[in-house]
Structures are given as C-alpha cells and as structure tokens.
C-alpha cells in the first residue's frame, strides 16, 4: 500500500464548509500518480500507459479545511489488460475513512490509440 499525504488548499473548500467532491477526485489522482511513480511506472513517458475507464466512489465522511488527510492506494486486482485500484482518503488524526474509490484502469498504447495487454515489465513493477 502506498500513502500520499494531502495538503488541503483554501480554495478546495466549498460554501458548505467542506472539501468539494470534485476536488477529492483530484486528491485521488495525486495518489494514483504517486503510486505509479513509486512503482517505476511514470504515466507520461513511453508508449504504454494506463487510463481510467471506470470510477466507483463512496463519500463516507466530510473533509474540512484543517483536517489532516492522506490517500492510500493499492492494487486490488491485476488482470490481462486492466487493473483495479482501491483508494481511500483517510483522516489521519481520527483514522476515519472519508472516501473509498475503486478505479478500473485499462492498458493503452499511445502509438496505436488502442487497448493493450499490460506488458510483463509493468506487471512486475506493479507487483513489487
């Protein structure tokens, strides 16, 4: 499991006094980016990448401006052409799970603009 601390910005908070749900999706993206980079799979280099094809998000608790939060990211399932990532936004002071998100990502070949089997070296990086 990979953990990414998140700094809440003033403009992340909406008129209801909590972090806007759309901003939380940005936090999840930061967690995915840090996870892939830590596993040697930078999303912006090379011909192969993975792209989001499905989100399933549960907003369980509000996040406020002064909360200390982090995003945890781990692979839940690694298939032939896709993988499923489980992420949680956690209040690190109370251990409250504020958000749970399951993301399905598909292998993608930039040069052909088509889905692609996850290469063995990427599979190896992701399972370290």
mmCIF file of N, CA and C in Angstrom:
data_model
loop_
_atom_site.group_PDB
_atom_site.id
_atom_site.type_symbol
_atom_site.label_atom_id
_atom_site.label_comp_id
_atom_site.label_asym_id
_atom_site.label_seq_id
_atom_site.Cartn_x
_atom_site.Cartn_y
_atom_site.Cartn_z
ATOM 1 N N UNK A 1 0.854 -1.179 0.000
ATOM 2 C CA UNK A 1 0.000 0.000 0.000
ATOM 3 C C UNK A 1 0.896 1.237 0.000
ATOM 4 N N UNK A 2 0.496 2.223 -0.771
ATOM 5 C CA UNK A 2 1.217 3.479 -0.852
ATOM 6 C C UNK A 2 0.365 4.571 -0.217
ATOM 7 N N UNK A 3 0.985 5.443 0.561
ATOM 8 C CA UNK A 3 0.265 6.535 1.222
ATOM 9 C C UNK A 3 0.809 7.874 0.744
ATOM 10 N N UNK A 4 -0.101 8.759 0.346
ATOM 11 C CA UNK A 4 0.251 10.089 -0.121
ATOM 12 C C UNK A 4 -0.406 11.125 0.790
ATOM 13 N N UNK A 5 0.384 11.882 1.567
ATOM 14 C CA UNK A 5 -0.208 12.961 2.371
ATOM 15 C C UNK A 5 -0.756 14.047 1.445
ATOM 16 N N UNK A 6 -1.873 14.638 1.829
ATOM 17 C CA UNK A 6 -2.517 15.678 1.022
ATOM 18 C C UNK A 6 -2.606 16.966 1.831
ATOM 19 N N UNK A 7 -2.195 18.059 1.214
ATOM 20 C CA UNK A 7 -2.362 19.371 1.837
ATOM 21 C C UNK A 7 -3.631 19.993 1.266
ATOM 22 N N UNK A 8 -4.593 20.262 2.123
ATOM 23 C CA UNK A 8 -5.847 20.885 1.693
ATOM 24 C C UNK A 8 -5.598 22.368 1.473
ATOM 25 N N UNK A 9 -6.004 22.859 0.315
ATOM 26 C CA UNK A 9 -5.848 24.274 -0.021
ATOM 27 C C UNK A 9 -7.131 25.035 0.324
ATOM 28 N N UNK A 10 -6.991 26.309 0.565
ATOM 29 C CA UNK A 10 -8.139 27.136 0.921
ATOM 30 C C UNK A 10 -9.248 27.032 -0.130
ATOM 31 N N UNK A 11 -8.866 27.045 -1.422
ATOM 32 C CA UNK A 11 -9.879 27.016 -2.477
ATOM 33 C C UNK A 11 -10.469 25.626 -2.707
ATOM 34 N N UNK A 12 -10.025 24.609 -1.963
ATOM 35 C CA UNK A 12 -10.621 23.271 -2.046
ATOM 36 C C UNK A 12 -11.959 23.199 -1.313
ATOM 37 N N UNK A 13 -12.192 24.157 -0.428
ATOM 38 C CA UNK A 13 -13.369 24.141 0.438
ATOM 39 C C UNK A 13 -14.504 24.901 -0.235
ATOM 40 N N UNK A 14 -15.688 24.300 -0.228
ATOM 41 C CA UNK A 14 -16.840 24.925 -0.883
ATOM 42 C C UNK A 14 -17.687 25.708 0.124
ATOM 43 N N UNK A 15 -18.825 26.190 -0.329
ATOM 44 C CA UNK A 15 -19.691 27.014 0.513
ATOM 45 C C UNK A 15 -20.308 26.244 1.674
ATOM 46 N N UNK A 16 -20.272 24.940 1.609
ATOM 47 C CA UNK A 16 -20.807 24.118 2.698
ATOM 48 C C UNK A 16 -19.778 23.924 3.814
ATOM 49 N N UNK A 17 -18.557 24.433 3.604
ATOM 50 C CA UNK A 17 -17.527 24.343 4.628
ATOM 51 C C UNK A 17 -16.721 23.060 4.596
ATOM 52 N N UNK A 18 -16.913 22.263 3.552
ATOM 53 C CA UNK A 18 -16.124 21.033 3.439
ATOM 54 C C UNK A 18 -15.464 20.960 2.061
ATOM 55 N N UNK A 19 -14.512 20.051 1.923
ATOM 56 C CA UNK A 19 -13.818 19.893 0.649
ATOM 57 C C UNK A 19 -14.820 19.393 -0.385
ATOM 58 N N UNK A 20 -14.861 20.067 -1.516
ATOM 59 C CA UNK A 20 -15.788 19.735 -2.591
ATOM 60 C C UNK A 20 -15.481 18.346 -3.156
ATOM 61 N N UNK A 21 -16.525 17.600 -3.500
ATOM 62 C CA UNK A 21 -16.354 16.240 -4.017
ATOM 63 C C UNK A 21 -15.502 16.205 -5.283
ATOM 64 N N UNK A 22 -15.624 17.201 -6.141
ATOM 65 C CA UNK A 22 -14.814 17.230 -7.366
ATOM 66 C C UNK A 22 -13.334 17.375 -7.034
ATOM 67 N N UNK A 23 -13.008 18.112 -5.988
ATOM 68 C CA UNK A 23 -11.617 18.285 -5.563
ATOM 69 C C UNK A 23 -11.072 16.968 -5.016
ATOM 70 N N UNK A 24 -11.919 16.213 -4.344
ATOM 71 C CA UNK A 24 -11.484 14.915 -3.810
ATOM 72 C C UNK A 24 -11.005 14.013 -4.943
ATOM 73 N N UNK A 25 -11.628 14.115 -6.111
ATOM 74 C CA UNK A 25 -11.166 13.324 -7.253
ATOM 75 C C UNK A 25 -9.737 13.718 -7.648
ATOM 76 N N UNK A 26 -9.401 14.997 -7.480
ATOM 77 C CA UNK A 26 -8.027 15.442 -7.731
ATOM 78 C C UNK A 26 -7.074 14.821 -6.719
ATOM 79 N N UNK A 27 -7.495 14.719 -5.462
ATOM 80 C CA UNK A 27 -6.669 14.076 -4.439
ATOM 81 C C UNK A 27 -6.394 12.621 -4.826
ATOM 82 N N UNK A 28 -7.435 11.943 -5.325
ATOM 83 C CA UNK A 28 -7.266 10.551 -5.739
ATOM 84 C C UNK A 28 -6.282 10.453 -6.907
ATOM 85 N N UNK A 29 -6.343 11.415 -7.829
ATOM 86 C CA UNK A 29 -5.380 11.444 -8.938
ATOM 87 C C UNK A 29 -3.960 11.630 -8.421
ATOM 88 N N UNK A 30 -3.773 12.499 -7.428
ATOM 89 C CA UNK A 30 -2.447 12.680 -6.837
ATOM 90 C C UNK A 30 -1.949 11.365 -6.237
ATOM 91 N N UNK A 31 -2.853 10.638 -5.587
ATOM 92 C CA UNK A 31 -2.488 9.338 -5.012
ATOM 93 C C UNK A 31 -2.096 8.336 -6.082
ATOM 94 N N UNK A 32 -2.849 8.298 -7.186
ATOM 95 C CA UNK A 32 -2.512 7.375 -8.288
ATOM 96 C C UNK A 32 -1.163 7.732 -8.895
ATOM 97 N N UNK A 33 -0.929 9.027 -9.113
ATOM 98 C CA UNK A 33 0.334 9.464 -9.696
ATOM 99 C C UNK A 33 1.511 9.068 -8.802
ATOM 100 N N UNK A 34 1.404 9.320 -7.514
ATOM 101 C CA UNK A 34 2.477 8.963 -6.578
ATOM 102 C C UNK A 34 2.677 7.453 -6.523
ATOM 103 N N UNK A 35 1.572 6.698 -6.545
ATOM 104 C CA UNK A 35 1.652 5.233 -6.527
ATOM 105 C C UNK A 35 2.401 4.718 -7.750
ATOM 106 N N UNK A 36 1.971 5.145 -8.951
ATOM 107 C CA UNK A 36 2.616 4.660 -10.172
ATOM 108 C C UNK A 36 4.073 5.098 -10.239
ATOM 109 N N UNK A 37 4.370 6.332 -9.877
ATOM 110 C CA UNK A 37 5.755 6.808 -9.896
ATOM 111 C C UNK A 37 6.622 6.012 -8.930
ATOM 112 N N UNK A 38 6.092 5.691 -7.755
ATOM 113 C CA UNK A 38 6.862 4.923 -6.770
ATOM 114 C C UNK A 38 7.122 3.492 -7.237
ATOM 115 N N UNK A 39 6.315 3.022 -8.193
ATOM 116 C CA UNK A 39 6.485 1.679 -8.746
ATOM 117 C C UNK A 39 7.209 1.700 -10.095
ATOM 118 N N UNK A 40 7.752 2.850 -10.462
ATOM 119 C CA UNK A 40 8.524 2.936 -11.697
ATOM 120 C C UNK A 40 7.702 3.022 -12.956
ATOM 121 N N UNK A 41 6.434 3.402 -12.833
ATOM 122 C CA UNK A 41 5.555 3.490 -13.999
ATOM 123 C C UNK A 41 5.085 4.942 -14.146
ATOM 124 N N UNK A 42 5.961 5.833 -14.644
ATOM 125 C CA UNK A 42 5.514 7.217 -14.820
ATOM 126 C C UNK A 42 4.449 7.298 -15.908
ATOM 127 N N UNK A 43 3.329 7.951 -15.638
ATOM 128 C CA UNK A 43 2.201 7.944 -16.572
ATOM 129 C C UNK A 43 2.405 8.768 -17.839
ATOM 130 N N UNK A 44 3.441 9.597 -17.900
ATOM 131 C CA UNK A 44 3.590 10.480 -19.054
ATOM 132 C C UNK A 44 4.743 10.097 -19.977
ATOM 133 N N UNK A 45 5.397 8.977 -19.721
ATOM 134 C CA UNK A 45 6.539 8.593 -20.548
ATOM 135 C C UNK A 45 6.283 7.249 -21.213
ATOM 136 N N UNK A 46 6.848 7.104 -22.401
ATOM 137 C CA UNK A 46 6.751 5.832 -23.089
ATOM 138 C C UNK A 46 5.463 5.685 -23.877
ATOM 139 N N UNK A 47 5.411 4.607 -24.622
ATOM 140 C CA UNK A 47 4.267 4.342 -25.493
ATOM 141 C C UNK A 47 3.108 3.703 -24.743
ATOM 142 N N UNK A 48 3.410 2.962 -23.670
ATOM 143 C CA UNK A 48 2.365 2.291 -22.901
ATOM 144 C C UNK A 48 1.992 3.126 -21.683
ATOM 145 N N UNK A 49 0.709 3.162 -21.398
ATOM 146 C CA UNK A 49 0.219 3.788 -20.170
ATOM 147 C C UNK A 49 -1.056 3.070 -19.740
ATOM 148 N N UNK A 50 -1.642 3.525 -18.683
ATOM 149 C CA UNK A 50 -2.961 3.037 -18.268
ATOM 150 C C UNK A 50 -3.878 4.245 -18.187
ATOM 151 N N UNK A 51 -5.148 4.018 -18.484
ATOM 152 C CA UNK A 51 -6.116 5.119 -18.424
ATOM 153 C C UNK A 51 -7.356 4.674 -17.661
ATOM 154 N N UNK A 52 -7.974 5.628 -17.014
ATOM 155 C CA UNK A 52 -9.182 5.358 -16.230
ATOM 156 C C UNK A 52 -10.333 5.029 -17.172
ATOM 157 N N UNK A 53 -11.030 3.928 -16.874
ATOM 158 C CA UNK A 53 -12.220 3.567 -17.641
ATOM 159 C C UNK A 53 -13.468 3.481 -16.752
ATOM 160 N N UNK A 54 -13.272 3.474 -15.422
ATOM 161 C CA UNK A 54 -14.436 3.403 -14.536
ATOM 162 C C UNK A 54 -14.046 3.841 -13.124
ATOM 163 N N UNK A 55 -14.907 4.643 -12.500
ATOM 164 C CA UNK A 55 -14.786 5.030 -11.096
ATOM 165 C C UNK A 55 -16.006 4.520 -10.338
ATOM 166 N N UNK A 56 -15.801 4.096 -9.114
ATOM 167 C CA UNK A 56 -16.886 3.775 -8.200
ATOM 168 C C UNK A 56 -16.511 4.416 -6.865
ATOM 169 N N UNK A 57 -17.174 5.516 -6.514
ATOM 170 C CA UNK A 57 -16.766 6.328 -5.364
ATOM 171 C C UNK A 57 -17.866 6.364 -4.315
ATOM 172 N N UNK A 58 -17.472 6.167 -3.066
ATOM 173 C CA UNK A 58 -18.365 6.343 -1.924
ATOM 174 C C UNK A 58 -17.796 7.448 -1.048
ATOM 175 N N UNK A 59 -18.580 8.514 -0.855
ATOM 176 C CA UNK A 59 -18.205 9.604 0.032
ATOM 177 C C UNK A 59 -18.807 9.288 1.393
ATOM 178 N N UNK A 60 -17.977 8.952 2.352
ATOM 179 C CA UNK A 60 -18.442 8.435 3.644
ATOM 180 C C UNK A 60 -18.460 9.475 4.769
ATOM 181 N N UNK A 61 -17.540 10.428 4.718
ATOM 182 C CA UNK A 61 -17.471 11.440 5.774
ATOM 183 C C UNK A 61 -16.942 12.740 5.170
ATOM 184 N N UNK A 62 -17.349 13.846 5.739
ATOM 185 C CA UNK A 62 -16.900 15.144 5.245
ATOM 186 C C UNK A 62 -15.428 15.360 5.578
ATOM 187 N N UNK A 63 -14.785 16.143 4.736
ATOM 188 C CA UNK A 63 -13.405 16.573 4.977
ATOM 189 C C UNK A 63 -13.445 18.090 5.076
ATOM 190 N N UNK A 64 -12.864 18.617 6.139
ATOM 191 C CA UNK A 64 -12.857 20.067 6.368
ATOM 192 C C UNK A 64 -11.458 20.634 6.164
ATOM 193 N N UNK A 65 -11.401 21.949 6.063
ATOM 194 C CA UNK A 65 -10.177 22.660 5.712
ATOM 195 C C UNK A 65 -8.975 22.297 6.586
ATOM 196 N N UNK A 66 -9.131 22.200 7.875
ATOM 197 C CA UNK A 66 -7.993 21.967 8.768
ATOM 198 C C UNK A 66 -7.763 20.486 9.076
ATOM 199 N N UNK A 67 -8.453 19.583 8.408
ATOM 200 C CA UNK A 67 -8.234 18.149 8.625
ATOM 201 C C UNK A 67 -6.886 17.720 8.050
ATOM 202 N N UNK A 68 -6.288 16.742 8.681
ATOM 203 C CA UNK A 68 -5.068 16.108 8.153
ATOM 204 C C UNK A 68 -5.507 14.846 7.434
ATOM 205 N N UNK A 69 -5.216 14.791 6.124
ATOM 206 C CA UNK A 69 -5.679 13.650 5.343
ATOM 207 C C UNK A 69 -4.541 13.059 4.519
ATOM 208 N N UNK A 70 -4.756 11.831 4.097
ATOM 209 C CA UNK A 70 -3.833 11.142 3.195
ATOM 210 C C UNK A 70 -4.654 10.222 2.304
ATOM 211 N N UNK A 71 -4.090 9.905 1.140
ATOM 212 C CA UNK A 71 -4.710 8.963 0.215
ATOM 213 C C UNK A 71 -3.876 7.680 0.232
ATOM 214 N N UNK A 72 -4.548 6.554 0.491
ATOM 215 C CA UNK A 72 -3.864 5.270 0.366
ATOM 216 C C UNK A 72 -4.260 4.659 -0.971
ATOM 217 N N UNK A 73 -3.306 4.005 -1.610
ATOM 218 C CA UNK A 73 -3.529 3.430 -2.932
ATOM 219 C C UNK A 73 -2.909 2.044 -2.983
ATOM 220 N N UNK A 74 -3.677 1.091 -3.482
ATOM 221 C CA UNK A 74 -3.150 -0.261 -3.659
ATOM 222 C C UNK A 74 -3.873 -0.955 -4.809
ATOM 223 N N UNK A 75 -3.187 -1.910 -5.402
ATOM 224 C CA UNK A 75 -3.810 -2.692 -6.472
ATOM 225 C C UNK A 75 -4.674 -3.763 -5.839
ATOM 226 N N UNK A 76 -5.922 -3.789 -6.252
ATOM 227 C CA UNK A 76 -6.855 -4.781 -5.753
ATOM 228 C C UNK A 76 -6.888 -5.999 -6.682
ATOM 229 N N UNK A 77 -6.759 -5.737 -7.987
ATOM 230 C CA UNK A 77 -6.827 -6.824 -8.969
ATOM 231 C C UNK A 77 -5.979 -6.431 -10.171
ATOM 232 N N UNK A 78 -5.178 -7.379 -10.653
ATOM 233 C CA UNK A 78 -4.349 -7.145 -11.826
ATOM 234 C C UNK A 78 -4.730 -8.178 -12.880
ATOM 235 N N UNK A 79 -5.394 -7.700 -13.926
ATOM 236 C CA UNK A 79 -5.841 -8.583 -14.996
ATOM 237 C C UNK A 79 -4.887 -8.559 -16.176
ATOM 238 N N UNK A 80 -5.340 -9.054 -17.305
ATOM 239 C CA UNK A 80 -4.533 -9.124 -18.514
ATOM 240 C C UNK A 80 -4.352 -7.739 -19.154
ATOM 241 N N UNK A 81 -5.467 -7.019 -19.340
ATOM 242 C CA UNK A 81 -5.429 -5.693 -19.952
ATOM 243 C C UNK A 81 -5.853 -4.582 -19.000
ATOM 244 N N UNK A 82 -6.260 -4.936 -17.801
ATOM 245 C CA UNK A 82 -6.752 -3.915 -16.876
ATOM 246 C C UNK A 82 -6.295 -4.200 -15.456
ATOM 247 N N UNK A 83 -6.465 -3.188 -14.619
ATOM 248 C CA UNK A 83 -6.194 -3.351 -13.200
ATOM 249 C C UNK A 83 -7.219 -2.542 -12.430
ATOM 250 N N UNK A 84 -7.480 -2.999 -11.219
ATOM 251 C CA UNK A 84 -8.406 -2.301 -10.333
ATOM 252 C C UNK A 84 -7.616 -1.793 -9.142
ATOM 253 N N UNK A 85 -7.765 -0.505 -8.878
ATOM 254 C CA UNK A 85 -7.062 0.144 -7.776
ATOM 255 C C UNK A 85 -8.077 0.530 -6.705
ATOM 256 N N UNK A 86 -7.742 0.248 -5.448
ATOM 257 C CA UNK A 86 -8.565 0.686 -4.322
ATOM 258 C C UNK A 86 -7.836 1.839 -3.645
ATOM 259 N N UNK A 87 -8.572 2.949 -3.492
ATOM 260 C CA UNK A 87 -8.020 4.110 -2.803
ATOM 261 C C UNK A 87 -8.955 4.532 -1.679
ATOM 262 N N UNK A 88 -8.346 5.057 -0.645
ATOM 263 C CA UNK A 88 -9.112 5.603 0.474
ATOM 264 C C UNK A 88 -8.522 6.959 0.850
ATOM 265 N N UNK A 89 -9.395 7.925 1.113
ATOM 266 C CA UNK A 89 -8.963 9.187 1.696
ATOM 267 C C UNK A 89 -9.259 9.054 3.181
ATOM 268 N N UNK A 90 -8.207 9.174 3.978
ATOM 269 C CA UNK A 90 -8.312 8.909 5.408
ATOM 270 C C UNK A 90 -7.960 10.161 6.193
ATOM 271 N N UNK A 91 -8.766 10.463 7.200
ATOM 272 C CA UNK A 91 -8.414 11.493 8.159
ATOM 273 C C UNK A 91 -7.363 10.863 9.070
ATOM 274 N N UNK A 92 -6.125 11.346 8.983
ATOM 275 C CA UNK A 92 -5.025 10.701 9.699
ATOM 276 C C UNK A 92 -5.040 10.962 11.204
ATOM 277 N N UNK A 93 -5.824 11.938 11.658
ATOM 278 C CA UNK A 93 -5.931 12.196 13.094
ATOM 279 C C UNK A 93 -6.942 11.268 13.757
ATOM 280 N N UNK A 94 -8.002 10.904 13.028
ATOM 281 C CA UNK A 94 -9.073 10.089 13.607
ATOM 282 C C UNK A 94 -9.151 8.681 13.007
ATOM 283 N N UNK A 95 -8.347 8.424 11.969
ATOM 284 C CA UNK A 95 -8.385 7.159 11.212
ATOM 285 C C UNK A 95 -9.740 6.910 10.556
ATOM 286 N N UNK A 96 -10.509 7.968 10.339
ATOM 287 C CA UNK A 96 -11.797 7.858 9.670
ATOM 288 C C UNK A 96 -11.591 7.740 8.163
ATOM 289 N N UNK A 97 -12.235 6.746 7.550
ATOM 290 C CA UNK A 97 -12.222 6.648 6.087
ATOM 291 C C UNK A 97 -13.293 7.607 5.574
ATOM 292 N N UNK A 98 -12.848 8.638 4.884
ATOM 293 C CA UNK A 98 -13.761 9.666 4.377
ATOM 294 C C UNK A 98 -14.279 9.326 2.988
ATOM 295 N N UNK A 99 -13.435 8.687 2.176
ATOM 296 C CA UNK A 99 -13.784 8.343 0.799
ATOM 297 C C UNK A 99 -13.178 6.987 0.469
ATOM 298 N N UNK A 100 -13.942 6.179 -0.246
ATOM 299 C CA UNK A 100 -13.421 4.941 -0.829
ATOM 300 C C UNK A 100 -13.681 5.001 -2.322
ATOM 301 N N UNK A 101 -12.660 4.655 -3.107
ATOM 302 C CA UNK A 101 -12.801 4.710 -4.555
ATOM 303 C C UNK A 101 -12.136 3.503 -5.196
ATOM 304 N N UNK A 102 -12.909 2.800 -5.980
ATOM 305 C CA UNK A 102 -12.395 1.703 -6.804
ATOM 306 C C UNK A 102 -12.291 2.245 -8.227
ATOM 307 N N UNK A 103 -11.103 2.154 -8.803
ATOM 308 C CA UNK A 103 -10.871 2.661 -10.150
ATOM 309 C C UNK A 103 -10.392 1.517 -11.030
ATOM 310 N N UNK A 104 -11.058 1.329 -12.160
ATOM 311 C CA UNK A 104 -10.597 0.364 -13.153
ATOM 312 C C UNK A 104 -9.814 1.150 -14.197
ATOM 313 N N UNK A 105 -8.607 0.666 -14.469
ATOM 314 C CA UNK A 105 -7.746 1.301 -15.468
ATOM 315 C C UNK A 105 -7.382 0.246 -16.510
ATOM 316 N N UNK A 106 -7.333 0.680 -17.766
ATOM 317 C CA UNK A 106 -7.015 -0.238 -18.860
ATOM 318 C C UNK A 106 -5.670 0.125 -19.464
ATOM 319 N N UNK A 107 -4.941 -0.913 -19.894
ATOM 320 C CA UNK A 107 -3.696 -0.694 -20.610
ATOM 321 C C UNK A 107 -3.988 -0.006 -21.937
ATOM 322 N N UNK A 108 -3.101 0.903 -22.331
ATOM 323 C CA UNK A 108 -3.335 1.715 -23.524
ATOM 324 C C UNK A 108 -2.009 1.968 -24.234
ATOM 325 N N UNK A 109 -1.997 1.765 -25.540
ATOM 326 C CA UNK A 109 -0.823 2.007 -26.379
ATOM 327 C C UNK A 109 -1.033 3.316 -27.121
ATOM 328 N N UNK A 110 -0.207 4.300 -26.814
ATOM 329 C CA UNK A 110 -0.357 5.633 -27.409
ATOM 330 C C UNK A 110 -0.202 5.608 -28.931
ATOM 331 N N UNK A 111 0.773 4.862 -29.428
ATOM 332 C CA UNK A 111 1.079 4.881 -30.865
ATOM 333 C C UNK A 111 -0.044 4.314 -31.727
ATOM 334 N N UNK A 112 -0.864 3.449 -31.136
ATOM 335 C CA UNK A 112 -1.956 2.847 -31.909
ATOM 336 C C UNK A 112 -3.333 3.319 -31.437
ATOM 337 N N UNK A 113 -3.349 4.106 -30.355
ATOM 338 C CA UNK A 113 -4.613 4.570 -29.763
ATOM 339 C C UNK A 113 -5.564 3.416 -29.493
ATOM 340 N N UNK A 114 -5.022 2.363 -28.894
ATOM 341 C CA UNK A 114 -5.855 1.187 -28.644
ATOM 342 C C UNK A 114 -5.507 0.544 -27.304
ATOM 343 N N UNK A 115 -6.445 -0.288 -26.830
ATOM 344 C CA UNK A 115 -6.189 -1.004 -25.587
ATOM 345 C C UNK A 115 -5.026 -1.967 -25.796
ATOM 346 N N UNK A 116 -4.370 -2.302 -24.698
ATOM 347 C CA UNK A 116 -3.139 -3.080 -24.796
ATOM 348 C C UNK A 116 -2.989 -3.973 -23.570
ATOM 349 N N UNK A 117 -2.445 -5.140 -23.777
ATOM 350 C CA UNK A 117 -2.091 -6.024 -22.666
ATOM 351 C C UNK A 117 -1.034 -5.319 -21.813
ATOM 352 N N UNK A 118 -1.144 -5.459 -20.506
ATOM 353 C CA UNK A 118 -0.150 -4.869 -19.609
ATOM 354 C C UNK A 118 1.157 -5.637 -19.796
ATOM 355 N N UNK A 119 2.229 -4.951 -20.240
ATOM 356 C CA UNK A 119 3.496 -5.631 -20.507
ATOM 357 C C UNK A 119 4.081 -6.292 -19.253
ATOM 358 N N UNK A 120 4.840 -7.369 -19.438
ATOM 359 C CA UNK A 120 5.420 -8.085 -18.289
ATOM 360 C C UNK A 120 6.244 -7.194 -17.362
ATOM 361 N N UNK A 121 7.022 -6.245 -17.921
ATOM 362 C CA UNK A 121 7.847 -5.402 -17.056
ATOM 363 C C UNK A 121 6.990 -4.460 -16.207
ATOM 364 N N UNK A 122 5.888 -3.968 -16.765
ATOM 365 C CA UNK A 122 4.981 -3.120 -15.991
ATOM 366 C C UNK A 122 4.286 -3.954 -14.924
ATOM 367 N N UNK A 123 3.864 -5.137 -15.278
ATOM 368 C CA UNK A 123 3.229 -6.067 -14.328
ATOM 369 C C UNK A 123 4.182 -6.329 -13.149
ATOM 370 N N UNK A 124 5.470 -6.534 -13.484
ATOM 371 C CA UNK A 124 6.470 -6.779 -12.443
ATOM 372 C C UNK A 124 6.625 -5.559 -11.542
ATOM 373 N N UNK A 125 6.697 -4.354 -12.135
ATOM 374 C CA UNK A 125 6.833 -3.134 -11.347
ATOM 375 C C UNK A 125 5.647 -2.960 -10.401
ATOM 376 N N UNK A 126 4.448 -3.263 -10.900
ATOM 377 C CA UNK A 126 3.246 -3.039 -10.118
ATOM 378 C C UNK A 126 3.082 -4.033 -8.957
ATOM 379 N N UNK A 127 3.727 -5.177 -9.050
ATOM 380 C CA UNK A 127 3.568 -6.197 -8.003
ATOM 381 C C UNK A 127 4.723 -6.194 -6.996
ATOM 382 N N UNK A 128 5.627 -5.213 -7.089
ATOM 383 C CA UNK A 128 6.712 -5.109 -6.106
ATOM 384 C C UNK A 128 6.194 -4.693 -4.757
#
